[in-house]
Tab-separated table of C-alpha atoms in Angstrom:
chain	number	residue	atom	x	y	z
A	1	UNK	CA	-38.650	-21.489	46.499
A	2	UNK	CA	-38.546	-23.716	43.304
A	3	UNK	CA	-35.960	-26.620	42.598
A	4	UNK	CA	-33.668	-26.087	40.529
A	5	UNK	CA	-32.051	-28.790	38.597
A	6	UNK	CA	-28.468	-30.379	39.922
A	7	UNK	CA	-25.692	-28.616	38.077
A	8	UNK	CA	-27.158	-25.476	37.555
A	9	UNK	CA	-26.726	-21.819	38.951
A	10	UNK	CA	-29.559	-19.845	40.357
A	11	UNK	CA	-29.244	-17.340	37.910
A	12	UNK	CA	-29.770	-19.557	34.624
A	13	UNK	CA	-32.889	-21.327	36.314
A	14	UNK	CA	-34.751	-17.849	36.919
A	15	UNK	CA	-33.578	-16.846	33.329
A	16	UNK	CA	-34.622	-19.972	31.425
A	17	UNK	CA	-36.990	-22.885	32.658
A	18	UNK	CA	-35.473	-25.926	32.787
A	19	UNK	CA	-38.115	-27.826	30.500
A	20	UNK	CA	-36.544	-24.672	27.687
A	21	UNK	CA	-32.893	-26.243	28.311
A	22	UNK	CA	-33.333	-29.680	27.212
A	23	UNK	CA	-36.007	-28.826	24.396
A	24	UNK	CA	-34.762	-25.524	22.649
A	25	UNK	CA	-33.316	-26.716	18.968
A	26	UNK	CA	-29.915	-24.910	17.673
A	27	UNK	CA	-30.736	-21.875	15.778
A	28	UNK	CA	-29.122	-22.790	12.075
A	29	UNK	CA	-29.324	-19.369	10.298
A	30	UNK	CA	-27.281	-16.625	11.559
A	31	UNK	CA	-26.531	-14.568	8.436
A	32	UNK	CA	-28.360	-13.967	4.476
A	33	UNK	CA	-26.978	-11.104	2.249
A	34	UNK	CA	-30.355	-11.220	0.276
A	35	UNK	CA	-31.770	-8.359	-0.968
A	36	UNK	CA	-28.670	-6.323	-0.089
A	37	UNK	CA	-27.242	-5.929	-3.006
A	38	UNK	CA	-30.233	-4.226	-4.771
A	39	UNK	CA	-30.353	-2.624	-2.001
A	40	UNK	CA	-27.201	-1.327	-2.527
A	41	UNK	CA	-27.385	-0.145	-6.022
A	42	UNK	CA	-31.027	1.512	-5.578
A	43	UNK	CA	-28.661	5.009	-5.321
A	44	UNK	CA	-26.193	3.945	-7.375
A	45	UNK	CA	-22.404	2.453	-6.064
A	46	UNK	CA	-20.487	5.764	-6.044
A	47	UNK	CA	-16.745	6.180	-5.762
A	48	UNK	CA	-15.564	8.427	-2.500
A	49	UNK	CA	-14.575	12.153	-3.446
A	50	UNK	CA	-10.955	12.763	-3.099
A	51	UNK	CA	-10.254	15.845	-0.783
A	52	UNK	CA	-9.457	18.819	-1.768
A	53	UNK	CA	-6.903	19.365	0.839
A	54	UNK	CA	-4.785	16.586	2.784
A	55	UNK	CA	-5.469	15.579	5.608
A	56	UNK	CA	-3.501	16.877	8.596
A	57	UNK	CA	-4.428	14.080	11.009
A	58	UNK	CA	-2.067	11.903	12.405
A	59	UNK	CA	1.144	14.091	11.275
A	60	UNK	CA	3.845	15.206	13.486
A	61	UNK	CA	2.386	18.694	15.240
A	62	UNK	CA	5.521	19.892	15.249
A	63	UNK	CA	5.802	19.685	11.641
A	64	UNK	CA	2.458	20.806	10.934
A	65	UNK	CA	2.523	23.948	13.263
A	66	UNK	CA	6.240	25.044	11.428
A	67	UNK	CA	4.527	24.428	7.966
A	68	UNK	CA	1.253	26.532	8.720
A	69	UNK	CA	4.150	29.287	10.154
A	70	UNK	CA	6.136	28.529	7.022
A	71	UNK	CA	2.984	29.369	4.509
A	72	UNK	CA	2.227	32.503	6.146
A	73	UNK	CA	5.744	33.597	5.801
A	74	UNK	CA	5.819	33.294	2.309
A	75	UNK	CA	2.863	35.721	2.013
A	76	UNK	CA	4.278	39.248	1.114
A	77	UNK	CA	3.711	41.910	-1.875
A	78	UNK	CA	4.568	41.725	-5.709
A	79	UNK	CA	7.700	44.029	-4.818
A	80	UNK	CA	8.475	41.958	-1.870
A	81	UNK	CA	8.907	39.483	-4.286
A	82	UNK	CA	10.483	40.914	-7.388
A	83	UNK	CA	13.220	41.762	-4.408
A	84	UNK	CA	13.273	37.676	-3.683
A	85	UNK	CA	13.573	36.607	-6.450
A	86	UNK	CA	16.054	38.836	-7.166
A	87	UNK	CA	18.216	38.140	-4.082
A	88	UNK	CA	17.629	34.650	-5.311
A	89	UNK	CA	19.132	34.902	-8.667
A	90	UNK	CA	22.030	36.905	-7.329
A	91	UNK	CA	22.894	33.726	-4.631
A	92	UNK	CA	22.747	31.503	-7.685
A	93	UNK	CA	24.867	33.259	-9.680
A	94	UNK	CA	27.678	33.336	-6.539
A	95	UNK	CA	27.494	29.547	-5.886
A	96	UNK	CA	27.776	28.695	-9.242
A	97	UNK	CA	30.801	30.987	-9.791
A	98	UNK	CA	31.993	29.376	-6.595
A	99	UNK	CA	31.377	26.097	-7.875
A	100	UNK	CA	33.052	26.757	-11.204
A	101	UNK	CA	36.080	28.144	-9.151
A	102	UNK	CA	36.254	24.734	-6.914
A	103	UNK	CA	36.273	22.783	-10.235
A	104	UNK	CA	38.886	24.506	-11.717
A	105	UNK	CA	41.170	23.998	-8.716
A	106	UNK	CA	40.042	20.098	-8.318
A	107	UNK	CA	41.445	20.249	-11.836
A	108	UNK	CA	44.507	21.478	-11.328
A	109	UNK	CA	45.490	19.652	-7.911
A	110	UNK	CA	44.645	16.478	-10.377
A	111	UNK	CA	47.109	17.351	-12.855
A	112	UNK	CA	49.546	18.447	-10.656
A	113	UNK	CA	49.406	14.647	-8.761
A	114	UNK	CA	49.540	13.147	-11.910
A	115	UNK	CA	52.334	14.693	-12.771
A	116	UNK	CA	54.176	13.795	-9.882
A	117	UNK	CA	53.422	10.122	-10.443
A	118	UNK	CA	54.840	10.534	-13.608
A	119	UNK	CA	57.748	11.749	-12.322
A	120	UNK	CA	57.938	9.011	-9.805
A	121	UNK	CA	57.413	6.500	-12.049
A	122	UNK	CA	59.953	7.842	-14.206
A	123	UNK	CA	62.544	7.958	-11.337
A	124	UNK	CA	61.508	4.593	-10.411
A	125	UNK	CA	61.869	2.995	-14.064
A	126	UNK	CA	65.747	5.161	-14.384
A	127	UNK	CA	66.454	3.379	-11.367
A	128	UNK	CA	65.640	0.143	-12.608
A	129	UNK	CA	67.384	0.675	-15.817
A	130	UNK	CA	70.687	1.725	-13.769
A	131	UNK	CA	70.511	-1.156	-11.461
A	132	UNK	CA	70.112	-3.537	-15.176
A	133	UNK	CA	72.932	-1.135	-16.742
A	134	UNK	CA	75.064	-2.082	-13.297
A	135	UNK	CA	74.165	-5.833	-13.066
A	136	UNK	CA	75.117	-5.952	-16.817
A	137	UNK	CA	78.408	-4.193	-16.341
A	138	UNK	CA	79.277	-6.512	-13.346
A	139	UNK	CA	79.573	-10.239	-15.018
A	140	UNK	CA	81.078	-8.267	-17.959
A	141	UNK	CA	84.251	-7.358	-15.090
């Protein structure tokens, strides 16, 4: 067996002599970008291609499986959809009656409550005036 120096494991003096230890100088470069960036531009910097189609990596599944169900859904004949679109149209044409019909009876419940706050205000001001008419009348007595 060799000695080892004090202080240091058995595994470090097999690795290294001790005489390497005390001798071995810091290494002072660790890093040079020469030369990279011709390197870099022998091809030519080019900017990524977009993708055609999104990525569906990371979404919800759940979401993703209904959409892919959803797309294949939508898939039917020209007469199929003539009959859509039609069914569509129709729909809008209901709601929008409806709607008109809502608005004219939001129309006339407002008119109708303002004029019964006109007529309660005007019952509250003929009130006033007969209590002034009375209170005038009394000192007058």
């Amino acid at each position: 067996l060799k000695a080892r120096p004090l202080g240091c494991s058995p595994f470090l003096a097999r690795a290294a002599p001790a005489a390497s230890l005390l001798g071995a100088m810091a290494k002072s470069k660790n890093h040079t970008g020469h030369n990279q960036i011709y390197k870099n531009h022998r091809n030519g910097i080019k900017k990524t291609r977009r993708p055609k189609k999104m990525s569906m990596q990371g979404m919800n599944c759940k979401f993703v499986r209904n959409q892919a169900f959803a797309k294949r859904g939508m898939k039917c004949t020209p007469e199929e959809k003539e009959q859509r679109l039609a069914a569509q149209k129709e729909a809008q044409k209901r709601m929008e009656e409806k709607k008109a019909f809502e608005k004219t009876q939001r129309l006339k419940e407002l008119e109708q409550m303002r004029e019964a706050e006109k007529l309660k205000a005007a019952n509250k001001q003929a009130k006033r005036d007969a209590a002034a008419a009375a209170q005038k009348k009394k000192p007058a007595e």
